[in-house]
Structure formats: C-alpha cells, structure tokens
Short mmCIF file of C-alpha atoms and ligand atoms in Angstrom, two decimals:
data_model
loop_
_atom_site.label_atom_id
_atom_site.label_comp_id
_atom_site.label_asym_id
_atom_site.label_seq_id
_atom_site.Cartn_x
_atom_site.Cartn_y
_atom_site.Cartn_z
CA UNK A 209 -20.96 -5.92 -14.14
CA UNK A 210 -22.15 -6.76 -10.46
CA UNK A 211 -24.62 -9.33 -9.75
CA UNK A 212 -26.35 -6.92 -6.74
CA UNK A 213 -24.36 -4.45 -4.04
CA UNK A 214 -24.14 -5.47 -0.65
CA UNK A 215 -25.86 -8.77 -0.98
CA UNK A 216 -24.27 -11.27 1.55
CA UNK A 217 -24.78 -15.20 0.70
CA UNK A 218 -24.40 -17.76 3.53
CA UNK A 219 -21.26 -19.64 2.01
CA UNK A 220 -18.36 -20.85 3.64
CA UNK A 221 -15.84 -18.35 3.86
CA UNK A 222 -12.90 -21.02 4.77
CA UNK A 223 -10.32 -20.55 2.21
CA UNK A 224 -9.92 -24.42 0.41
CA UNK A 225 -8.47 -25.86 -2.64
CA UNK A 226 -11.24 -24.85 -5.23
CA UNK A 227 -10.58 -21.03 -4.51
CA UNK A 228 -6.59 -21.49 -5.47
CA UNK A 229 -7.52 -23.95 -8.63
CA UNK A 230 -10.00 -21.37 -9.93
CA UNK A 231 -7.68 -18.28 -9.17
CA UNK A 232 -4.76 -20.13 -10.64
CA UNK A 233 -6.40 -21.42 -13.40
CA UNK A 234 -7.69 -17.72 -14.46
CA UNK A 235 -4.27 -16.41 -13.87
CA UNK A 236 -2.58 -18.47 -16.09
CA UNK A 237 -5.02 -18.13 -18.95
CA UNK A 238 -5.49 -14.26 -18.51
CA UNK A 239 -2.67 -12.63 -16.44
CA UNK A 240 -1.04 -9.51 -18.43
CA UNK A 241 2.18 -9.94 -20.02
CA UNK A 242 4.33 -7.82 -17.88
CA UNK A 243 8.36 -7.15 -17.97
CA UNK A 244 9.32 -8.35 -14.53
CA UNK A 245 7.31 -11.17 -15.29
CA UNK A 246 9.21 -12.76 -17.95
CA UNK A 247 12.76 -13.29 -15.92
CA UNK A 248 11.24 -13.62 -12.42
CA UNK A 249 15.04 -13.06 -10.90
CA UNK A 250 14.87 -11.37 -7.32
CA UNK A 251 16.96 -7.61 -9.32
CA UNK A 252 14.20 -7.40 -11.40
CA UNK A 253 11.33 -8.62 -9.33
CA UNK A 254 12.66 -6.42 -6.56
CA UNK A 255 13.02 -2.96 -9.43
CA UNK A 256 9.63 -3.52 -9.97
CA UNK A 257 7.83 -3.80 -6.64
CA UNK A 258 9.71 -0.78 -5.77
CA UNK A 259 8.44 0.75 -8.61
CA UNK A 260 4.85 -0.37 -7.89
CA UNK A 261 4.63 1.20 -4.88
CA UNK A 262 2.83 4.18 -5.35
CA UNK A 263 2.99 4.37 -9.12
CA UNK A 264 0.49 2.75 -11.94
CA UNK A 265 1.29 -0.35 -13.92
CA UNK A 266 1.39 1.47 -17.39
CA UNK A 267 3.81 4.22 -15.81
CA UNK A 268 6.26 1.24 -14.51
CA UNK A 269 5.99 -0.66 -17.14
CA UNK A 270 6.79 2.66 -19.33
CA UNK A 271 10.08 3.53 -16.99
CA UNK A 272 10.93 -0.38 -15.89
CA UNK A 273 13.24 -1.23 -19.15
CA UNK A 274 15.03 2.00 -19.61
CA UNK A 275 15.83 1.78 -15.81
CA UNK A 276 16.72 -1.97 -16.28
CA UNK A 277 19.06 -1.06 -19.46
CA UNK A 278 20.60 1.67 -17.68
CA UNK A 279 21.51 -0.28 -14.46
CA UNK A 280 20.94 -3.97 -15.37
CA UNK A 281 22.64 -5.83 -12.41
CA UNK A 282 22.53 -5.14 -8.63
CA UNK A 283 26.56 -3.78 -9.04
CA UNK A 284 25.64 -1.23 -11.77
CA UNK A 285 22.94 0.49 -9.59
CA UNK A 286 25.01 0.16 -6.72
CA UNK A 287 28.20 1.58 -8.37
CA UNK A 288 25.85 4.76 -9.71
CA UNK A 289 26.23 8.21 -8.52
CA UNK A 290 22.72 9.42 -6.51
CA UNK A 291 22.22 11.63 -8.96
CA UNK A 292 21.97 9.07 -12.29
CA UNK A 293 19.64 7.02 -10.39
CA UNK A 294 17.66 10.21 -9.23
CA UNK A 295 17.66 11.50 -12.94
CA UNK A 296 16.80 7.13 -14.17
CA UNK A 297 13.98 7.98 -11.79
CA UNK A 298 12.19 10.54 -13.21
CA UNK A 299 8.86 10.03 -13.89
CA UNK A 300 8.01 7.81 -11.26
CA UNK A 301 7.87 10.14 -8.63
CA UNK A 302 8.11 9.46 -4.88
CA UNK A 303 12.00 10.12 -5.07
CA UNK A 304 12.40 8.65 -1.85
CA UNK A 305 11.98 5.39 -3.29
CA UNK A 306 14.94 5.57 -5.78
CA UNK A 307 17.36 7.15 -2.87
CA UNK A 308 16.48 3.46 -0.70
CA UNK A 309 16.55 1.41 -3.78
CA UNK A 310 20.15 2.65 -4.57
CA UNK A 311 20.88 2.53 -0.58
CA UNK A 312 19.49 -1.17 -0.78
CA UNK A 313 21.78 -1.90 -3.92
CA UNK A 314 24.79 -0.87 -1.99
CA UNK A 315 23.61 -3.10 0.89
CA UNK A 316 23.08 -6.12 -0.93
CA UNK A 317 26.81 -5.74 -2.90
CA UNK A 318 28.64 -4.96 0.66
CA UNK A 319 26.65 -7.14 2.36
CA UNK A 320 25.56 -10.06 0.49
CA UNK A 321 28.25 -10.45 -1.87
CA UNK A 322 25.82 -9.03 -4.71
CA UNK A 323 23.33 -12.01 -4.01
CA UNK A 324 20.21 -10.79 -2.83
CA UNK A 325 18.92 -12.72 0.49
CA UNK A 326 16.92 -15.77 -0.04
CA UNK A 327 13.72 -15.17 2.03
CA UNK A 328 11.19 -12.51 3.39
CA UNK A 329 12.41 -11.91 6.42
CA UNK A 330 16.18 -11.74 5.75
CA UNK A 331 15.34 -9.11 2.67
CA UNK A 332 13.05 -6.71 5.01
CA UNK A 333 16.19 -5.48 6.29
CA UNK A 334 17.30 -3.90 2.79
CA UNK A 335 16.51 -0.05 2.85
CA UNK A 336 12.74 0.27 1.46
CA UNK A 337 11.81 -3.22 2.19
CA UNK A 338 8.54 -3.50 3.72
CA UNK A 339 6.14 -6.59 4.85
CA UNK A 340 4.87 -6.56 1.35
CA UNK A 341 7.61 -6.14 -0.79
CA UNK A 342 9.68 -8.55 0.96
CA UNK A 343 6.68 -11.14 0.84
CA UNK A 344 6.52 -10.31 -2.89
CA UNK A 345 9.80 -11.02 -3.91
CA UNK A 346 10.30 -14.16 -1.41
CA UNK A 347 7.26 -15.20 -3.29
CA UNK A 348 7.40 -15.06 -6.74
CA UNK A 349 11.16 -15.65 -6.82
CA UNK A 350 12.38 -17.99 -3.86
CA UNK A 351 8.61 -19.81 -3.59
CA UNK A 352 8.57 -19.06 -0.14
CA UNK A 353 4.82 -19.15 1.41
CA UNK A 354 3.78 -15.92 2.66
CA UNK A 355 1.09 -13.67 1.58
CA UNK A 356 1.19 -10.50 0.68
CA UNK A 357 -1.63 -7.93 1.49
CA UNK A 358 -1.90 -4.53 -0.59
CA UNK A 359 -5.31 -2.62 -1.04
CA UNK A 360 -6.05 -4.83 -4.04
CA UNK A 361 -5.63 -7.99 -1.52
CA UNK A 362 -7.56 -6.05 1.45
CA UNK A 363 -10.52 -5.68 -1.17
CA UNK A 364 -10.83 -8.74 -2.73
CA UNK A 365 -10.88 -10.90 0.53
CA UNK A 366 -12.96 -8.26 2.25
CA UNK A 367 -15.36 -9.03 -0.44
CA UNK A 368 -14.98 -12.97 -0.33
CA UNK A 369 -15.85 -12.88 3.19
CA UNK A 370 -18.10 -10.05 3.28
CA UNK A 371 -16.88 -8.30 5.77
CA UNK A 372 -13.80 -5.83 6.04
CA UNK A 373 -11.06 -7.16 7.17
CA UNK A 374 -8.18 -4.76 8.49
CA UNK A 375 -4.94 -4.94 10.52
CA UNK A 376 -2.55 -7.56 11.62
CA UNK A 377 -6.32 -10.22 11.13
CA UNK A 378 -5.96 -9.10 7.13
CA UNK A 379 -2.74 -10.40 7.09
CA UNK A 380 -3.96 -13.96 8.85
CA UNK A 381 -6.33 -14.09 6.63
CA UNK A 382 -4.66 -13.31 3.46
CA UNK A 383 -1.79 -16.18 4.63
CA UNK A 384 -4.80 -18.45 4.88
CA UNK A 385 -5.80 -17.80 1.53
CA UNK A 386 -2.28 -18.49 0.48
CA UNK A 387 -1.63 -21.42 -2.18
CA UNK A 388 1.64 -23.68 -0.54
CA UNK A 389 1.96 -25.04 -3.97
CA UNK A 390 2.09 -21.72 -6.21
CA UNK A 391 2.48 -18.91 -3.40
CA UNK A 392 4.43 -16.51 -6.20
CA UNK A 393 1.76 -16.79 -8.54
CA UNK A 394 -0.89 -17.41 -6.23
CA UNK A 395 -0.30 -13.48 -4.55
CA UNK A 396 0.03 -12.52 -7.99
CA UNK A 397 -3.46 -13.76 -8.75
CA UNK A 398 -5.21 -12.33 -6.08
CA UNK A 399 -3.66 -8.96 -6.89
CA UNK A 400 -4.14 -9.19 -10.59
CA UNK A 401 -7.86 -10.43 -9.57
CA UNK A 402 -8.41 -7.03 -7.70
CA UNK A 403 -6.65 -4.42 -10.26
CA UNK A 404 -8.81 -6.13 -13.66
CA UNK A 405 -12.10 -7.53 -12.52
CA UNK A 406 -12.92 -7.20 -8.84
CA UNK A 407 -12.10 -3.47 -9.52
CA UNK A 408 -13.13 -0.65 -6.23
CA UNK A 409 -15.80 0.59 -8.20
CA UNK A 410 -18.26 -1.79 -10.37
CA UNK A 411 -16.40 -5.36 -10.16
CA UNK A 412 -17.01 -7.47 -12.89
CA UNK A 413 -18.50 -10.26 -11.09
CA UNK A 414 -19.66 -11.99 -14.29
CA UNK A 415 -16.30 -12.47 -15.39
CA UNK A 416 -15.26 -13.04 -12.22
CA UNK A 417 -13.02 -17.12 -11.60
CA UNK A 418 -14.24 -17.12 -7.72
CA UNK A 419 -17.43 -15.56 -8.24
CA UNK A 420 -19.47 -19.00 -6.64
CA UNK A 421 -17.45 -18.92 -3.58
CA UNK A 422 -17.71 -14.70 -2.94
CA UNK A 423 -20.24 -13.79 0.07
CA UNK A 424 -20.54 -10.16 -1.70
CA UNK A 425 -20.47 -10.45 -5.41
CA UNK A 426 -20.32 -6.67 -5.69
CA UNK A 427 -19.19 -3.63 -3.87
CA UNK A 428 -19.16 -3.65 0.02
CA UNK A 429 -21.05 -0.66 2.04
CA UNK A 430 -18.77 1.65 2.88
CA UNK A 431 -18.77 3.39 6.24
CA UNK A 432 -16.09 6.57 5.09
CA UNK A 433 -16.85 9.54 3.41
CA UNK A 434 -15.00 10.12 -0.10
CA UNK A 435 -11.91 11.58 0.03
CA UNK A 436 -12.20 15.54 -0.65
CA UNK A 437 -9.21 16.94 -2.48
CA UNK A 438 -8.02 20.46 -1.48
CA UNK A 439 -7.94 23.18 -4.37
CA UNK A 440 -4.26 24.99 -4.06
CA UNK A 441 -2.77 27.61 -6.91
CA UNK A 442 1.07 27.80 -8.04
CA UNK A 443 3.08 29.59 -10.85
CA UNK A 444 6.36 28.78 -12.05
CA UNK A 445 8.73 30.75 -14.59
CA UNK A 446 9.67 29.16 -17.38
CA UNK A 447 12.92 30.97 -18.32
CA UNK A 448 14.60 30.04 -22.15
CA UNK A 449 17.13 31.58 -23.47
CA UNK A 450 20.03 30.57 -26.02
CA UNK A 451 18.44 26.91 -25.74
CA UNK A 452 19.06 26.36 -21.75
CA UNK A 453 16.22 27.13 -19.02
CA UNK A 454 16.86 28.09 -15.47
CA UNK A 455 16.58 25.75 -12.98
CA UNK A 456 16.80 25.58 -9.09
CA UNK A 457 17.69 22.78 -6.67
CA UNK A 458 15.55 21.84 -3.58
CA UNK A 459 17.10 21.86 -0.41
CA UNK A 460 19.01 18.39 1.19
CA UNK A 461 16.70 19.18 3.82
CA UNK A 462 13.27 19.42 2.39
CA UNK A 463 11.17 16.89 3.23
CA UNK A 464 9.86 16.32 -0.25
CA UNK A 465 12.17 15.74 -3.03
CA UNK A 466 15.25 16.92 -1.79
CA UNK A 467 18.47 18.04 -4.09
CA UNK A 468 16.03 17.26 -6.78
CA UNK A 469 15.34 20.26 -9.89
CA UNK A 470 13.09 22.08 -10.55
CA UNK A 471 11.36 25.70 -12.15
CA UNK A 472 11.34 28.79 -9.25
CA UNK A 473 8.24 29.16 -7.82
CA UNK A 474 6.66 32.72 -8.22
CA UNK A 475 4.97 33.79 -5.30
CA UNK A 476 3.60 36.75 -7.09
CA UNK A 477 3.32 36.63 -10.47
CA UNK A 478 2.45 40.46 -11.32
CA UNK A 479 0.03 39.85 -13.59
CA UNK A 480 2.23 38.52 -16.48
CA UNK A 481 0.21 36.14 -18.87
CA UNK A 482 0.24 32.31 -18.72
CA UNK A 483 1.98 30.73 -21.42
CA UNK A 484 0.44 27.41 -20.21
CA UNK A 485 -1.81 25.64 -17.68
CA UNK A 486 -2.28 22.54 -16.04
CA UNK A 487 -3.85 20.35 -13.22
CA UNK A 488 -1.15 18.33 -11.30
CA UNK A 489 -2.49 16.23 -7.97
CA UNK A 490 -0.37 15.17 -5.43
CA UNK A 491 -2.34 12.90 -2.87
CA UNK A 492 -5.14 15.04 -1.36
CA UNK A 493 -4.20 18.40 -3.19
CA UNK A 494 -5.18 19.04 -6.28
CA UNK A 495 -2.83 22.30 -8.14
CA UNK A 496 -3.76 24.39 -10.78
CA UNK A 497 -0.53 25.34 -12.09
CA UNK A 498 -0.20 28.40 -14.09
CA UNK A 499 3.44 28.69 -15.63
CA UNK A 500 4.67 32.07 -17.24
CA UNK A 501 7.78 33.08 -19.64
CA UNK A 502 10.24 35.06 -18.55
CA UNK A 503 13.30 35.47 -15.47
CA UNK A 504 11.68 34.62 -11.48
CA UNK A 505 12.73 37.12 -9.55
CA UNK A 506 15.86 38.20 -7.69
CA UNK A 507 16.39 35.92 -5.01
CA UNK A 508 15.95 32.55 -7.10
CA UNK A 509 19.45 31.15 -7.09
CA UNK A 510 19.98 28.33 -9.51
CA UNK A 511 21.34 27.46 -12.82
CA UNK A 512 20.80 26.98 -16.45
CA UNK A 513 20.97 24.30 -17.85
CA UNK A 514 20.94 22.72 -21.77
CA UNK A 515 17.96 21.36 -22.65
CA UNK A 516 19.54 18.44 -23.92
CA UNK A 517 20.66 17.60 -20.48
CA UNK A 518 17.50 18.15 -19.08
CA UNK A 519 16.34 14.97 -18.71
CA UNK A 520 20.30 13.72 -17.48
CA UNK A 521 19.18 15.90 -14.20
CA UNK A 522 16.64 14.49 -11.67
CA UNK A 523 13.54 16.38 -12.31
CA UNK A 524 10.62 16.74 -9.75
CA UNK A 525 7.47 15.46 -11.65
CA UNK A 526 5.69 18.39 -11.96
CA UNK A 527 8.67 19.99 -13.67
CA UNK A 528 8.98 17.18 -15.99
CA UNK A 529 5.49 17.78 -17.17
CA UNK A 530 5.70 21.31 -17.22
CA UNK A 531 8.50 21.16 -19.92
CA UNK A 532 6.78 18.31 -21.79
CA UNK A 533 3.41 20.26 -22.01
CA UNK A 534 5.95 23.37 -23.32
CA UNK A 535 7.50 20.94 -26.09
CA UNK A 536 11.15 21.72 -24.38
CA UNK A 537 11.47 17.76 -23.27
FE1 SF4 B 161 -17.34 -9.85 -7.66
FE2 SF4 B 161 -15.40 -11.70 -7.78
FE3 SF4 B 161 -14.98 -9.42 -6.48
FE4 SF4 B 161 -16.66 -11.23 -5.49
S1 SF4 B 161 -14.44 -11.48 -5.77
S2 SF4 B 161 -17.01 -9.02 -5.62
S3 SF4 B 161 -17.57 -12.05 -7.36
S4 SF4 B 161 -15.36 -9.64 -8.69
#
C-alpha cells in the first residue's frame, strides 16, 4: 500500500548511517532464501548474475541447480562443448548469454589459472561482464565497495530522493548510498528492497524499512508513455513420426539465437487446422503462435530427432514451450 503518489516531503536526501542500519536490518530478517546465496563463492555468484540478467528470479532459481550440477566448477563449464552448455541453457533464453558465460569460463581457466579475478574492475574484462555484474560479484564475494545500479536500484533511489536520477549521476549516487561495512549485502538490499516492497507499480510503503527517510513514499510521475507491444502472427509444424520430430537449425549467422533448434516456420499454412495455440512475447512483440501437425514444406532442411534427446539439443524458447504445451517434452 502507498501512503499518497507523488507527494514530495522536505527531508534530507544525504545518504547516512540510519538508511544502511534500517536496510540491513530488514535484509537480514526478510531477504529470500536463494541458491547462490547460500555458498556466496565468485562460480556461483557469477552463474547467477548471468542468469539474472534478463530472466526472473523463479525461472533462475528453477534452471540455477541443474546448471550448477551439470557444470559445478569453472573447469567443467570451460571443458564443455558449446552445444551442452547451449542445450544446459534452455529455458533461460537470451542464448547469447550462455555462449559469453562459456567464453568467460575458458578465459578465467587460461587466464587466471581457474581463479576468478579478485575485484570489479579486473573481472569486467571476462566476456559478458558488465559495470553491474562485475560490481555484483566484487561485492557480495570479495567485499569490495562499489555499487551496483539495475532498474530496481534506479527506482528505489529515484524514489528516496524524489527525483529521477539517470546516467553516469545514478551511479554517484547509488555509490553514495553504498554501505563500506556490508557493500555485498548492502546492494543486495537495495535490490531485494525494489523487487518485494518498493515494487514499479503500488510500493508497499507501509511495510516499507526506509519509509521515514523516502521524499516520495509512493510512485513517481512519470513523463513516458507505456510501452505498446506490437501484435505479430507465426505458425510452426509440428512433425511426429515413429517418436522423433523434425527439427531445423538457425543459421551461425543470425543475429538471434544462432545454431540453436528449432520447429520450421510456415509461411503459409494452407489452411490446415491448429493443433495448438499460444501467446509468446519477446520484448516489444507480442506472437500469437498457431502450430499445426504435419511435414513443413519442401525447402525446410533439418533433421529428426528422438524425443528423448530433445531436451540434450539447445532449444530456442519458444520451441521448448511449443513441445511442452504438446506433452512431447
Ligand atoms: Fe515507498 Fe519505501 Fe519505495 Fe519510498 S522507498 S516509495 S517508502 S516502498
């Protein structure tokens, strides 16, 4: 619940001591009991802020210990073919991510003698190591003080100071913030703060640690219009027979999901019947897929492949939940 929208307060908006006891203190009593939070060593910490990018908490969390028991050390992952960390993958989407993750493995074995580098700036030169990932890990495993800023961060502080705050000035302000003592769990908390109660829509600024020292205490005005997804059509075939389905491979040169599988693509589906349908959004498109039985047409060149190694190939997403919505995976 809010306590008012858009309601500033004259308080002082200079980070101090009482905003990291109160965060801290609320973190520690409520934070969610989370995989990579139990063994805080820079592999796993690192898996999963690679797998946060982009992706849900409940998906990660769903994907992080089958990846983990699959590869559990930096020389597994980095001994792996592409393709076994591709197929590990699936699910999370973003493929990209996994191809850097597996470049970064390889990096950090040839490199770094399998020891991954002790502090943010050193690890932002490891394939798919941004500002904030590197900050993250350096963090929450080495205790090194910098801040991270993500959208979670960008909102909450925007909202403590009641203003937005954007840029390279987020980042100032965000290291500001920043507990020296407890900088790990300190990011953590802001972060945690933003995804459970000072949510985008409707914080819960009654249950809120900081709520006495935030100028908002509820949603700022927003000056952009809401994002308008575009509506977009697509059919697939879904070809079975003698318990394999026919697959084909993306190019090496597409620009999304490369060399990954997936169902042909009918361009004109001649008026055969759906045997299923179903929504699937990729960022500002929004699919209605229709998927129908039976062979795609001539010119598909692919494979088929056993069902039972279906899920031993790297799948794009939507072809994952195609086949789970037919009961085939
Ligand atoms: Fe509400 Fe706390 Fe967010 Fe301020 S920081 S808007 S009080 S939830």
């Amino acid at each position: 619940m809010t306590l008012g929208t858009n309601q500033s307060r004259t308080v002082d908006p200079l980070p101090d001591k009482r905003f990291q006891r109160l965060l801290l203190r609320w973190f520690d009593r409520h934070k969610r009991d989370l995989p990579w939070r139990r063994a805080p060593d820079p592999y796993r910490v690192w898996l999963s802020e690679i797998m946060l990018q982009q992706t849900r908490v409940a998906a990660v969390v769903e994907h992080y210990e089958k990846f983990l028991k699959r590869f559990p050390t930096v020389r597994r992952l980095a001994a792996a073919r592409e393709a076994s960390v591709l197929a590990a993958w699936s699910g999370l989407g973003y493929y990209r991510r996994a191809r850097m993750l597996h470049a970064a493995a390889r990096k950090v074995v040839r490199e770094y003698d399998s020891t991954f580098p002790g502090n943010a700036s050193e690890l932002r030169a490891l394939p798919g190591v941004g500002r904030y990932t590197a900050a993250a890990i350096a963090s929450i495993v080495f205790n090194e003080p910098v801040a991270v800023v993500d959208g979670n961060v960008e909102r909450v502080l925007g909202r403590l100071e009641g203003k937005r705050i954007e840029g390279e000035r987020l980042w100032q302000r965000a290291q500001a913030w920043l507990s020296r003592e407890r900088p790990g769990d300190f990011n953590q908390a802001l972060m945690e703060l933003g995804a459970t109660v000072c949510t985008p829509r409707q914080p819960r600024c009654l249950l809120c640690p900081v709520s006495r020292l935030c100028a908002t205490r509820g949603e700022l005005a927003s000056n952009s219009k809401p994002l308008r997804q575009k509506k977009r059509q697509s059919c697939y075939a879904l070809d079975q027979r003698n318990g394999s389905i026919f697959l084909v491979q993306r190019s090496s040169t597409a620009s999304l999901m490369p060399r990954m599988w997936e169902l042909p693509e009918l361009t004109d589906p001649n008026g055969r019947d759906a045997r299923l349908t179903l929504r699937h959004s990729i960022t500002d498109t929004d699919y209605r897929v229709r998927v129908v039985d039976g062979p795609a047409g001539a010119e598909a060149v692919g494979r088929w492949v056993v069902v039972s190694g279906l899920t031993k190939l790297p799948l794009t997403g939507l072809t994952r939940k195609i086949l789970r919505a037919a009961r085939i995976i």
